[in-house]
mmCIF file of C-alpha atoms in Angstrom:
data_model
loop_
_atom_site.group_PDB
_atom_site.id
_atom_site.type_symbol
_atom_site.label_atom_id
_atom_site.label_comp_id
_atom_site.label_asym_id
_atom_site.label_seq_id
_atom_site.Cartn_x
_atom_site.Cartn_y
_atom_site.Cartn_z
ATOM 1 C CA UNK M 1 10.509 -7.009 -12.568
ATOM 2 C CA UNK M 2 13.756 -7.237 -11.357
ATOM 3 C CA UNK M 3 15.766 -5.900 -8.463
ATOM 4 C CA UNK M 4 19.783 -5.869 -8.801
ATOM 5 C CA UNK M 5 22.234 -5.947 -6.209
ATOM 6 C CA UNK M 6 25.866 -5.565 -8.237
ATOM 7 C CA UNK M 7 28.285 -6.974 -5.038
ATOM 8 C CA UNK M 8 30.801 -9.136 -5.179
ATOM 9 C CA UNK M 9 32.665 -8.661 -9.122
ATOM 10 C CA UNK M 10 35.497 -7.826 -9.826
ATOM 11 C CA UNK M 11 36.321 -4.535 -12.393
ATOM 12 C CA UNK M 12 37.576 -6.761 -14.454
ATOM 13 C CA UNK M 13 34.698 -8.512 -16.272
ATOM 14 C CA UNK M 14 32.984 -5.439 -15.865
ATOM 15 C CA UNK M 15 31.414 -5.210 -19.338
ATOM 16 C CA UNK M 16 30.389 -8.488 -19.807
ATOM 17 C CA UNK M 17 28.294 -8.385 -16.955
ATOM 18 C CA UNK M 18 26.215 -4.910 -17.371
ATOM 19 C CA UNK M 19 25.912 -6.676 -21.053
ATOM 20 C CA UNK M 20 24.108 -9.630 -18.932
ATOM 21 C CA UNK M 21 22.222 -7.287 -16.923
ATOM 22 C CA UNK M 22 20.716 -5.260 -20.267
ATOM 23 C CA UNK M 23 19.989 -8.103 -22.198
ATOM 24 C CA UNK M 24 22.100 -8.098 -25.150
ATOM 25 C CA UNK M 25 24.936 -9.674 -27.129
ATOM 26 C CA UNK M 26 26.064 -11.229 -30.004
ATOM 27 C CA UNK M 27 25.195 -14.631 -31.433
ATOM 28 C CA UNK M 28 21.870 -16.331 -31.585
ATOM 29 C CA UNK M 29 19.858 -17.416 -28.477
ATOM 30 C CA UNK M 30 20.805 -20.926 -26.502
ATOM 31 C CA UNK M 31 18.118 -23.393 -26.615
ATOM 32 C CA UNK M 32 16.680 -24.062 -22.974
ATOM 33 C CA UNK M 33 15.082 -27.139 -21.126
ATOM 34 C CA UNK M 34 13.154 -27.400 -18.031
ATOM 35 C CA UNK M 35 15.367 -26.817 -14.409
ATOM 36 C CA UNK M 36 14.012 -26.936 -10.600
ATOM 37 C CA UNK M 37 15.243 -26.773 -7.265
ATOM 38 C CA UNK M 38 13.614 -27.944 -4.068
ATOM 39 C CA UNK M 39 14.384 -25.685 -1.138
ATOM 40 C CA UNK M 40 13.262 -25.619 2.947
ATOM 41 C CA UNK M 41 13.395 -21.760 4.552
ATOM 42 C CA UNK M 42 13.117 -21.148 7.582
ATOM 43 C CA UNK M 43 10.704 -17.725 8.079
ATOM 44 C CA UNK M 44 9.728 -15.403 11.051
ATOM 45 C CA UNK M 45 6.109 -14.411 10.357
ATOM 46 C CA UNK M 46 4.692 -11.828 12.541
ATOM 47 C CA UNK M 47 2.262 -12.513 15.217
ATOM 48 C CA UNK M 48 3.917 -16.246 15.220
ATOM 49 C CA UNK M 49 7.485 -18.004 15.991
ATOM 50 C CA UNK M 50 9.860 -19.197 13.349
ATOM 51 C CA UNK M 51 7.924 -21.080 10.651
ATOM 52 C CA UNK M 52 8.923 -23.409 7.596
ATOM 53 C CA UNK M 53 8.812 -22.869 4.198
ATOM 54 C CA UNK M 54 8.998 -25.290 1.090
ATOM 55 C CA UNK M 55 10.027 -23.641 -2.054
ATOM 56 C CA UNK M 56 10.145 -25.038 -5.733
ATOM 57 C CA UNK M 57 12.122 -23.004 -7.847
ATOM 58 C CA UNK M 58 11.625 -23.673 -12.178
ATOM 59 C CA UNK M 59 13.298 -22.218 -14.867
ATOM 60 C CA UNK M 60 13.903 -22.900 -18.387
ATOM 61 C CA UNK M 61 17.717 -22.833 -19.096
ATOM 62 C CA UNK M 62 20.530 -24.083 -21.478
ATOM 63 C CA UNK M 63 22.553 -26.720 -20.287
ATOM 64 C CA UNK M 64 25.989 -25.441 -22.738
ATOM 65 C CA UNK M 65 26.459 -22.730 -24.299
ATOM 66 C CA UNK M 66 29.139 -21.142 -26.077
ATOM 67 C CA UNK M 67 31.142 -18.057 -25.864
ATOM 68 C CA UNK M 68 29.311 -14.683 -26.879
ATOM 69 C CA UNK M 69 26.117 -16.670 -27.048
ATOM 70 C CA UNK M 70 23.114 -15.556 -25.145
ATOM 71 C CA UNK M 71 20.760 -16.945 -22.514
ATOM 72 C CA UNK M 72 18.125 -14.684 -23.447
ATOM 73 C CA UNK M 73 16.295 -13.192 -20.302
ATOM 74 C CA UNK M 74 13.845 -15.880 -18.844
ATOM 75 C CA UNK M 75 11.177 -16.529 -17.032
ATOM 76 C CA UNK M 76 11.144 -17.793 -13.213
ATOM 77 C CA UNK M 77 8.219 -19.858 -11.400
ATOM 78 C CA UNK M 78 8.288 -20.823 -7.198
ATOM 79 C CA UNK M 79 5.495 -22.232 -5.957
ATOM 80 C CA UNK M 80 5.930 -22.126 -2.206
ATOM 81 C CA UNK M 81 4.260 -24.515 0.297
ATOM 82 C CA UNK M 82 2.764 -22.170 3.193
ATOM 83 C CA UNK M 83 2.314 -23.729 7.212
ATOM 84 C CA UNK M 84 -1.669 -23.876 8.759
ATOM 85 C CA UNK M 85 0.126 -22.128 11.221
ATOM 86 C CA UNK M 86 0.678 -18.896 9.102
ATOM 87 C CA UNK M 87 -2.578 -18.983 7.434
ATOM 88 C CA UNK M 88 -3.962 -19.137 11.009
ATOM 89 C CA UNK M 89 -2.445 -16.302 11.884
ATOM 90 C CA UNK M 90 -3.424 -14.109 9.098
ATOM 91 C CA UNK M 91 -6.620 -15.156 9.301
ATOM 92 C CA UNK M 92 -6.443 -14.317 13.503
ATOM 93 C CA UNK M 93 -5.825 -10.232 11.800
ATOM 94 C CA UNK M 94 -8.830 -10.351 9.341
ATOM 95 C CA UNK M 95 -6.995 -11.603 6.521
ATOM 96 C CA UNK M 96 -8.593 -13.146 3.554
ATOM 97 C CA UNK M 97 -6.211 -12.935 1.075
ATOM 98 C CA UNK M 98 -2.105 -12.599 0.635
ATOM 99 C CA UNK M 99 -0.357 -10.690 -1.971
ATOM 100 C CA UNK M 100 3.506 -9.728 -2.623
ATOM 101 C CA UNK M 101 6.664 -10.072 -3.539
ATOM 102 C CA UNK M 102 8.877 -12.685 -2.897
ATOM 103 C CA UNK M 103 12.507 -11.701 -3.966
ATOM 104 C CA UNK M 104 15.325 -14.528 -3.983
ATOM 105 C CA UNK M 105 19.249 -13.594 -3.423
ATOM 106 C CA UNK M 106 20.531 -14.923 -6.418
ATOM 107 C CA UNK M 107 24.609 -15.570 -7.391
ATOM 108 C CA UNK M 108 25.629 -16.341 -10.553
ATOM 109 C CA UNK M 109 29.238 -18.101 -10.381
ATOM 110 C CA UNK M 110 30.835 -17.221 -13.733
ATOM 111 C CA UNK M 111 34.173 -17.647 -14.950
ATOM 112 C CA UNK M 112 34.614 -13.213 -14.815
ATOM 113 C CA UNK M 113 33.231 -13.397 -11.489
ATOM 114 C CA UNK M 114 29.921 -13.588 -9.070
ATOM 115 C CA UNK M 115 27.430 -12.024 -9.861
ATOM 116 C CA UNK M 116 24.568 -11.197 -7.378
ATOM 117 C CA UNK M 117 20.828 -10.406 -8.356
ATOM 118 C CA UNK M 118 17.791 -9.698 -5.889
ATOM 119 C CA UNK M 119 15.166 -11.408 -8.504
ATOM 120 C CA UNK M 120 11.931 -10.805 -7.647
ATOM 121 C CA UNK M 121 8.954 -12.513 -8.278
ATOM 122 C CA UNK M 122 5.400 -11.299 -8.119
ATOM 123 C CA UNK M 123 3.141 -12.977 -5.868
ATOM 124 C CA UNK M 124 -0.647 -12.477 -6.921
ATOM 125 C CA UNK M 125 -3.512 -12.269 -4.540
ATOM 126 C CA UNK M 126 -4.070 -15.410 -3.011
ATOM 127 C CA UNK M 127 -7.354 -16.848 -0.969
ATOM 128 C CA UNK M 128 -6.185 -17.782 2.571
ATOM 129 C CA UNK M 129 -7.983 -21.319 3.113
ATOM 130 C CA UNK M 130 -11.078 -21.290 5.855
ATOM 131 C CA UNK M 131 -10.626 -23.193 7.996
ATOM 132 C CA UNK M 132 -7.016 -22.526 8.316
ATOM 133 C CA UNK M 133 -5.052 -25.323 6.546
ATOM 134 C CA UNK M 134 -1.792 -25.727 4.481
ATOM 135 C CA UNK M 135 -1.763 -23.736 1.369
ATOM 136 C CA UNK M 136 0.594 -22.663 -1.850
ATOM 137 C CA UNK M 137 1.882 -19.577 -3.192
ATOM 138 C CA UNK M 138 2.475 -19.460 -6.335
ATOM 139 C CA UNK M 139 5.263 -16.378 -8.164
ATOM 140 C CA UNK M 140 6.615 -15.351 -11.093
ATOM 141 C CA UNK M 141 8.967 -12.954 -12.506
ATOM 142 C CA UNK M 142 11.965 -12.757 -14.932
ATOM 143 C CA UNK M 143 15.437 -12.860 -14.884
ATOM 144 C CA UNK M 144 18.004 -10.850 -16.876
ATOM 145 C CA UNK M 145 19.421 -12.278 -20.189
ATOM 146 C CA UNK M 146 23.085 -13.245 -19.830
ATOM 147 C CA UNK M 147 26.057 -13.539 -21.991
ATOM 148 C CA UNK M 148 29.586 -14.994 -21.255
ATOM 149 C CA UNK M 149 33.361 -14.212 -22.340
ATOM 150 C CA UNK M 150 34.866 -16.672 -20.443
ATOM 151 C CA UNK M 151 34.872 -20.686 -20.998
ATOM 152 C CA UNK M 152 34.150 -22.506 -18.146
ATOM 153 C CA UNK M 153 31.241 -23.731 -15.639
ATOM 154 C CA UNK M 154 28.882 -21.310 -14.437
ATOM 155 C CA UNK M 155 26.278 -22.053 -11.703
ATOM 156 C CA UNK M 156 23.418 -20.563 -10.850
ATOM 157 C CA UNK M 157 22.556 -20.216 -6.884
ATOM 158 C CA UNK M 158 19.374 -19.597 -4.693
ATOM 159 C CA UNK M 159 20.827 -18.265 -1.466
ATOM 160 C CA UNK M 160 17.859 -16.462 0.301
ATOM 161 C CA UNK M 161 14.067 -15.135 0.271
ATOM 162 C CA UNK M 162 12.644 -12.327 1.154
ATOM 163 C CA UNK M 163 8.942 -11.982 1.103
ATOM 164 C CA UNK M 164 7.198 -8.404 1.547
ATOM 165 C CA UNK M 165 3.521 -9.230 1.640
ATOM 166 C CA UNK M 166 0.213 -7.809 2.763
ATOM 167 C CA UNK M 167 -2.761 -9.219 3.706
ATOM 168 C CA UNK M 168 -6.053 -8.163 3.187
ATOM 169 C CA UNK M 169 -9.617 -8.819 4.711
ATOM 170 C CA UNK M 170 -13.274 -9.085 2.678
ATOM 171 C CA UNK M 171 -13.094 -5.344 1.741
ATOM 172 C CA UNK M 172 -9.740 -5.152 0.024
ATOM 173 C CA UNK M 173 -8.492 -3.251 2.676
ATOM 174 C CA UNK M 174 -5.009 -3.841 4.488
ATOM 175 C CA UNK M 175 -5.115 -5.562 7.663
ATOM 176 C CA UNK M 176 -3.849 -4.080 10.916
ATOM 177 C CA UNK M 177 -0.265 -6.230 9.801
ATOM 178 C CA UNK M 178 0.289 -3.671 7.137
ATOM 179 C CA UNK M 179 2.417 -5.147 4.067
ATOM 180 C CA UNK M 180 5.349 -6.506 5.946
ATOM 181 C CA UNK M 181 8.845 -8.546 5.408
ATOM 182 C CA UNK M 182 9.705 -11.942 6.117
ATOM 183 C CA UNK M 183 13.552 -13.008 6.084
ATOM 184 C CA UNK M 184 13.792 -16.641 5.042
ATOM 185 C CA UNK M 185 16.877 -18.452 5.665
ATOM 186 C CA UNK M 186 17.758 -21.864 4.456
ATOM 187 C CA UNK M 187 17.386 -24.646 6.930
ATOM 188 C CA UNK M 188 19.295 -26.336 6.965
ATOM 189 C CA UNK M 189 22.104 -24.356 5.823
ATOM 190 C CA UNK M 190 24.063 -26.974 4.142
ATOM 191 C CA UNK M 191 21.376 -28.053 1.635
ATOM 192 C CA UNK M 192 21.563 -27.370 -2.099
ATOM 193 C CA UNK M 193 21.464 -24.639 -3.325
ATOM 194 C CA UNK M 194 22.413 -24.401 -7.411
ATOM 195 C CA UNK M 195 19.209 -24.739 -9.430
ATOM 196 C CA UNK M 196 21.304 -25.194 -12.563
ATOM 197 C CA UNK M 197 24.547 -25.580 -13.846
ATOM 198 C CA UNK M 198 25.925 -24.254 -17.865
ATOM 199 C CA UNK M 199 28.676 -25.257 -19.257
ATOM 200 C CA UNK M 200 30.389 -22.148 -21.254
ATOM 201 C CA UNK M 201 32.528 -23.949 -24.418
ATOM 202 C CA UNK M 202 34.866 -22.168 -26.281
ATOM 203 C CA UNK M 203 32.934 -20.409 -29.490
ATOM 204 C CA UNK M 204 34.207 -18.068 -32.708
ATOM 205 C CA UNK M 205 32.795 -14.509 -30.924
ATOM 206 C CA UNK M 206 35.565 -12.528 -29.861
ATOM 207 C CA UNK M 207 35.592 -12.444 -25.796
ATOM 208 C CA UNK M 208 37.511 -8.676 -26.566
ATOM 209 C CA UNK M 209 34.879 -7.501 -29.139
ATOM 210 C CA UNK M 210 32.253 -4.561 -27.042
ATOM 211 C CA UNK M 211 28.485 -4.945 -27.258
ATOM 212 C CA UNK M 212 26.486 -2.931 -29.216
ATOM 213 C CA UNK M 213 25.015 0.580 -27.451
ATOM 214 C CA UNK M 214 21.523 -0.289 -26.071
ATOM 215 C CA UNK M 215 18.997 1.765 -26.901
ATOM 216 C CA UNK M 216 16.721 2.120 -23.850
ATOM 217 C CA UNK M 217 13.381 4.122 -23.233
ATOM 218 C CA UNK M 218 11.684 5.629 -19.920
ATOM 219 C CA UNK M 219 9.006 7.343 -19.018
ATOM 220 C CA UNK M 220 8.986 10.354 -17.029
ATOM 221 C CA UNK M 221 6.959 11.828 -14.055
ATOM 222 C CA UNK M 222 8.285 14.141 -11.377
ATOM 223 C CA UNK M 223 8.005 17.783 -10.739
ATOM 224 C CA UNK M 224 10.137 20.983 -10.439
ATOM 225 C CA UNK M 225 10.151 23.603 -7.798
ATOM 226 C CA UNK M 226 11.035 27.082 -8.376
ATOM 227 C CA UNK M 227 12.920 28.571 -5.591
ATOM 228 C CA UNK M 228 12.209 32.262 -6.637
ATOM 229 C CA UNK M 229 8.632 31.788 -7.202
ATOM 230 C CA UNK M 230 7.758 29.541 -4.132
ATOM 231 C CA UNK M 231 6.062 26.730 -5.883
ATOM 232 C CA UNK M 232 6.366 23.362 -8.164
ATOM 233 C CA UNK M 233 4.995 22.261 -11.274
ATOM 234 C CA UNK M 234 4.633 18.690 -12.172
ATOM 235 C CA UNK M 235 6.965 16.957 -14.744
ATOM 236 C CA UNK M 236 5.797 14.538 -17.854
ATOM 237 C CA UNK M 237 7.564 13.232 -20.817
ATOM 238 C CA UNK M 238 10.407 10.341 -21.496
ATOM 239 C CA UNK M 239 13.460 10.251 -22.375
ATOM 240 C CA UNK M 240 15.083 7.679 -25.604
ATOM 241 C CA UNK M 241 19.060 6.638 -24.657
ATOM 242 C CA UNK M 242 21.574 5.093 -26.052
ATOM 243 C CA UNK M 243 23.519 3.380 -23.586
ATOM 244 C CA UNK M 244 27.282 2.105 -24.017
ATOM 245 C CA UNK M 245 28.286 -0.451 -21.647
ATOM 246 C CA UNK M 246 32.114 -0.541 -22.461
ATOM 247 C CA UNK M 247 32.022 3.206 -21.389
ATOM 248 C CA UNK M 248 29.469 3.230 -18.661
ATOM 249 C CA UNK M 249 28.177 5.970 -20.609
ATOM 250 C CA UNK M 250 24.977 7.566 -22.121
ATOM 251 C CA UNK M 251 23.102 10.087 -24.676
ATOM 252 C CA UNK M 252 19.562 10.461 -24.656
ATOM 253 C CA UNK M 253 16.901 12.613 -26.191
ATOM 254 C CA UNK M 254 15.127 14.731 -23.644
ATOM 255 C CA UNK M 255 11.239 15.445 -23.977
ATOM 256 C CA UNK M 256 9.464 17.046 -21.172
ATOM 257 C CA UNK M 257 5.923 17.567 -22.161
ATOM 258 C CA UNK M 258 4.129 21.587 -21.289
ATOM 259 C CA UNK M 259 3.057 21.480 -17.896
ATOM 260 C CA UNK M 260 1.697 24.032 -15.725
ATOM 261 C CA UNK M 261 2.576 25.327 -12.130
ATOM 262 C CA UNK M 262 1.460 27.239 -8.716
ATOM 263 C CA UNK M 263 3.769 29.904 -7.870
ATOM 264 C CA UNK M 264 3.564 33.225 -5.520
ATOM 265 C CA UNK M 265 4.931 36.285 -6.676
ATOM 266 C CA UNK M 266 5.545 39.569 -3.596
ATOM 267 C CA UNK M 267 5.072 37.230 -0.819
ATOM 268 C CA UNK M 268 1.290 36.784 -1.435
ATOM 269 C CA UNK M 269 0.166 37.197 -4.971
ATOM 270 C CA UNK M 270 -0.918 33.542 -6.335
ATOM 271 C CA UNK M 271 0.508 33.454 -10.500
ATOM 272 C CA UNK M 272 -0.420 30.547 -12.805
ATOM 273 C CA UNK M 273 2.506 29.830 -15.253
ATOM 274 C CA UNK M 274 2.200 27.909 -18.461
ATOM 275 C CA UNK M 275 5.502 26.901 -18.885
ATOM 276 C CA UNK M 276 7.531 24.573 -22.081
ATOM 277 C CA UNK M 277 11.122 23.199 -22.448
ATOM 278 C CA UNK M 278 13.303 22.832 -25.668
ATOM 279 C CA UNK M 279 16.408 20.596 -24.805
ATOM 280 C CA UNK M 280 19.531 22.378 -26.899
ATOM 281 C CA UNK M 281 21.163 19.147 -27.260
ATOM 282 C CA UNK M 282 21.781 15.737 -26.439
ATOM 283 C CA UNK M 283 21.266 14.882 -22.377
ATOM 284 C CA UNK M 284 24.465 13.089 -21.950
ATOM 285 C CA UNK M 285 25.477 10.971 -18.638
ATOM 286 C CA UNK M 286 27.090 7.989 -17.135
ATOM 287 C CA UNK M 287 25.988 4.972 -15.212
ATOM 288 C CA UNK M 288 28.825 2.356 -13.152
ATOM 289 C CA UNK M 289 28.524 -1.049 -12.198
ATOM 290 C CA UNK M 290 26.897 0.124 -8.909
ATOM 291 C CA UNK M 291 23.907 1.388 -10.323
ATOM 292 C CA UNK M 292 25.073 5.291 -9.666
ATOM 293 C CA UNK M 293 23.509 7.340 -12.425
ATOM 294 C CA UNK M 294 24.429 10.767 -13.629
ATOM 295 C CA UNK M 295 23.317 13.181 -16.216
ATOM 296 C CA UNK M 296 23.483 16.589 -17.375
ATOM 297 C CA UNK M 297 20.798 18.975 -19.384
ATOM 298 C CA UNK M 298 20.493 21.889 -20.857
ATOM 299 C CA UNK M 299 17.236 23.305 -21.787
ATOM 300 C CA UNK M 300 15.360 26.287 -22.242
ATOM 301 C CA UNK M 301 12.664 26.820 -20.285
ATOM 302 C CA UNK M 302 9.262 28.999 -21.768
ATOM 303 C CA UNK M 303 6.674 30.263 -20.126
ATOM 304 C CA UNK M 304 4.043 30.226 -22.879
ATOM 305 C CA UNK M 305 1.696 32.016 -20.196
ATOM 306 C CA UNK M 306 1.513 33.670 -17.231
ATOM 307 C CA UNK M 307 -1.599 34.847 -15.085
ATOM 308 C CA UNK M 308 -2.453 36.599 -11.595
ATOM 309 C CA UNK M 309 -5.621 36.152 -10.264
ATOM 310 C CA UNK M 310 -6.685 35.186 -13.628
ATOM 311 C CA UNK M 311 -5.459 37.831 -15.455
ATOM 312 C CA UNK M 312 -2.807 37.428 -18.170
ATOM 313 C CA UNK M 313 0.113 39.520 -17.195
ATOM 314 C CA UNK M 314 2.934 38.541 -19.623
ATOM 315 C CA UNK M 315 4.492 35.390 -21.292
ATOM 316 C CA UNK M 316 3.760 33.980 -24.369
ATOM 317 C CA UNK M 317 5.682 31.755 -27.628
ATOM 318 C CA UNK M 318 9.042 34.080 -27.426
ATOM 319 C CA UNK M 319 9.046 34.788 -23.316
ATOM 320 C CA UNK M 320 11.708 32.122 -22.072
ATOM 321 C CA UNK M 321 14.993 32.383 -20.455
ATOM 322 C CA UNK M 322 18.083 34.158 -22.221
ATOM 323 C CA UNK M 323 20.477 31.318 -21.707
ATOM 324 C CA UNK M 324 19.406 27.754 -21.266
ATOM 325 C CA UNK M 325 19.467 26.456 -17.916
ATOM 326 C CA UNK M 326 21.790 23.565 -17.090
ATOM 327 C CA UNK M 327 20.446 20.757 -15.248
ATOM 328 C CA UNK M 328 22.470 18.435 -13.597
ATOM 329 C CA UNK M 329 21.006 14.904 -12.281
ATOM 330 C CA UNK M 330 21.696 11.994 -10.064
ATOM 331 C CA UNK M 331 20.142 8.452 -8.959
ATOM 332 C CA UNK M 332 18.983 8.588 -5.413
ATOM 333 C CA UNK M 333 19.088 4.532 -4.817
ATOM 334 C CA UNK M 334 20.452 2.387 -7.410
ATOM 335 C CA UNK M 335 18.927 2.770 -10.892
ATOM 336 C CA UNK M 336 18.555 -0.245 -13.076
ATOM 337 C CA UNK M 337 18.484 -0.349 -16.828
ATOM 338 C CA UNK M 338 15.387 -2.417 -17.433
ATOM 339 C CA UNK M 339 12.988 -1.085 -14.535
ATOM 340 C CA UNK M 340 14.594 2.611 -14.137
ATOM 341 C CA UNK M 341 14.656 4.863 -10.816
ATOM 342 C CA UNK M 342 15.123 7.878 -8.851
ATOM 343 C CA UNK M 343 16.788 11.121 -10.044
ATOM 344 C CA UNK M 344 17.127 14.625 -8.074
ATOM 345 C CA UNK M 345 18.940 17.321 -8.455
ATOM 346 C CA UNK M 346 18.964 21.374 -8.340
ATOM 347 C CA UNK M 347 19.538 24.449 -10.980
ATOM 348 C CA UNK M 348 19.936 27.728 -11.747
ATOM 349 C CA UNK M 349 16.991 29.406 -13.752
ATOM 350 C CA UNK M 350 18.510 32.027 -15.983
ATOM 351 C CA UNK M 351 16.810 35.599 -16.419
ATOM 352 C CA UNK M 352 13.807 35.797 -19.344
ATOM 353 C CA UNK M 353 13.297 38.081 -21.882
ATOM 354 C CA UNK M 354 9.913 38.713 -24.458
ATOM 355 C CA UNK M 355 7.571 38.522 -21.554
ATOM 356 C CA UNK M 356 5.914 41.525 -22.285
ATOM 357 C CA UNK M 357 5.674 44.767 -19.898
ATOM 358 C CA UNK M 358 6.404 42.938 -16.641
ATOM 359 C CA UNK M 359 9.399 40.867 -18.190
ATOM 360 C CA UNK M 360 11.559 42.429 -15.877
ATOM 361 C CA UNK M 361 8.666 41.738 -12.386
ATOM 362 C CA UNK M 362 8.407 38.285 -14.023
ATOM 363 C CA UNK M 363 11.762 37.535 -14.566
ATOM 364 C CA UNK M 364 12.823 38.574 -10.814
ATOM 365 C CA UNK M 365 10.140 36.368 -9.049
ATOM 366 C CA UNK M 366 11.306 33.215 -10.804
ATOM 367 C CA UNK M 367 15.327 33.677 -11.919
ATOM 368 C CA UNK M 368 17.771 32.487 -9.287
ATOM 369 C CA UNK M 369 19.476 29.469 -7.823
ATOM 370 C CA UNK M 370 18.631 26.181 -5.870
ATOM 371 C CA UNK M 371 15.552 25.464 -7.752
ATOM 372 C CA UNK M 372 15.355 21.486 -7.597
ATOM 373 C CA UNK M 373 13.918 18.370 -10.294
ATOM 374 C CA UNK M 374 12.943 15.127 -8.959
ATOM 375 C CA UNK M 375 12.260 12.637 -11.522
ATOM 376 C CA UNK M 376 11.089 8.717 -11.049
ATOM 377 C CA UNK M 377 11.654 7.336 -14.639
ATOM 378 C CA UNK M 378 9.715 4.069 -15.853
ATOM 379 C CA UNK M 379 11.221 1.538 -17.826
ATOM 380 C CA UNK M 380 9.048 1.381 -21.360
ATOM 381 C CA UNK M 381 11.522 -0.787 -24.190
#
């Protein structure tokens, strides 16, 4: 679980950090040892004033590494020390239990440049204590391999917290707080903040040589809606790409699984539409340093059967559209390589043909423009 905020680089080192990000490089692994970090927040809870927060931060990381050698992604543990006071008021809503996220605002000082991460960290359901008293929190989550180009000293930063949490009462059932967020700010300011510090040495891996493509899988679910035909049909599948860093560019191999949809036909007759897709070729695309994600399709699209009122009135295994219909995609929100994201976008549906004797009725009430494909794709390997 990971949430990535790419601010503050410069285009420069631009490679070696999405190769950070995706978890890859050359040379072997860097052995790790134990790290921690002590930290004081100060957090505005609802239903109660300012409140403080003690966080321990652990990690397991290298203390040198060399050039073109990884820090393989790894794993993050903060156990957080939680005020009577808070528990109190949870407790005051009908809480019995606390569960969330906590996500830190991470920088990474390299020698290419910061680089900023929102890590987050999965906070389990947790018994609030009765009678109210002190109690701890304890997350986890993961942090994205890295890989450096550069000699030098890197340091690793916990700047912030943000907790979005929701409380619960005997029944499971959320309390009238919702799931909410908490901004924690350090107090004070001035204290540490590094939890670790590697030293990058000089090593035999060219700093000019590109990573490897990544090969990356998602799955797929989403629907499409059919402008013509007044109705949607929902969207399965995944999608295997091969992603090249250097480039900020992509190929992929498209499968949408058969799916069904709703549609109207004349303003009021209700038409069930069996309906396939056969990509024609690599889905190709790019993705920047910002998380922006683009991608374009082409696919024809079958419709293996069609019914009105539970009649079969055409389709069948050669009824499809004469022309495959292009499909062009983008990220709503930034999309990240190892959890995935948002993508929407809108078509054209070309004419069909082999339908049968109302190819020409079918063909009208579901050709045309601004037909539209929303798709939330899964991270899978």
């Amino acid at each position: 679980m990971l949430r990535l905020r790419a601010t503050g680089w410069r285009a420069a080192p631009a490679v070696v950090l999405l190769a950070g990000l995706i978890g890859f490089a050359s040379g072997r692994p860097a052995a790790a040892d134990p790290v921690s970090l002590t930290q004081t927040y100060k957090c505005v809870f609802p239903i109660m004033e300012e409140d403080p927060l003690t966080v321990v931060v652990e990690a397991d990381l290298p203390a040198r590494v060399k050039v073109g050698e990884q820090i393989p992604a790894f794993r993050v543990t903060s156990v957080s020390k939680v005020s009577k006071a808070a528990a109190t008021a949870l407790r005051t809503v009908g809480g019995t239990t606390l569960e969330g996220v906590a996500t830190a605002d991470v920088t990474v000082h390299m020698p290419e440049g910061p680089l900023n991460i929102g890590l987050d960290n999965t906070i389990p359901k947790t018994p609030l204590p009765q009678p109210p008293a002190d109690f701890e929190v304890t997350a986890t989550g993961q942090a994205p391999a890295l890989t450096f180009r550069q000699p030098g000293s890197v340091k690793i930063d916990v700047n912030s917290l943000l907790l979005t949490m929701t409380p619960r009462d005997a029944t499971g059932a959320k309390t009238s707080l919702d799931t909410f967020e908490t901004e924690c700010t350090l107090d004070p300011a001035d204290q540490n903040k590094t939890l670790h510090t590697v030293q990058v040495e000089p090593g035999t891996t060219d700093p000019t040589d590109p990573p490897d493509p990544v090969q990356l899988s998602f799955g797929i679910k989403g629907s499409s809606y059919i402008k013509a035909a007044k109705g949607s049909a929902p969207l399965t599948g995944g999608i295997d790409t091969r992603y090249d860093p250097d480039k900020g560019t992509f190929d992929a191999d498209l499968g949408l699984d058969p799916t069904r949809g709703q549609f109207t036909f004349l303003g009021f007759l209700p038409v069930t539409a069996d309906i396939a897709y056969e990509e024609t070729g690599k889905t190709t695309g790019t993705l920047d340093t910002a998380g922006s994600l683009t991608s374009h399709s082409e696919m024809y699209v079958q419709l293996t059967g069609v019914s009105a009122l539970g009649l079969p009135i055409g389709g069948g295994p050669n009824c499809g559209t004469v022309e495959p219909a292009k499909v062009d995609l983008a990220s709503e929100g930034r999309f990240q390589p190892y959890k995935g994201g948002k993508l929407k976008g809108t078509y054209t549906l070309p004419g069909l043909k082999d339908c049968g004797g109302f190819n020409d009725m079918i063909s009208t009430f579901t050709a045309g423009p601004g037909n539209t494909m929303d798709m939330d794709l899964t991270y899978e390997k």
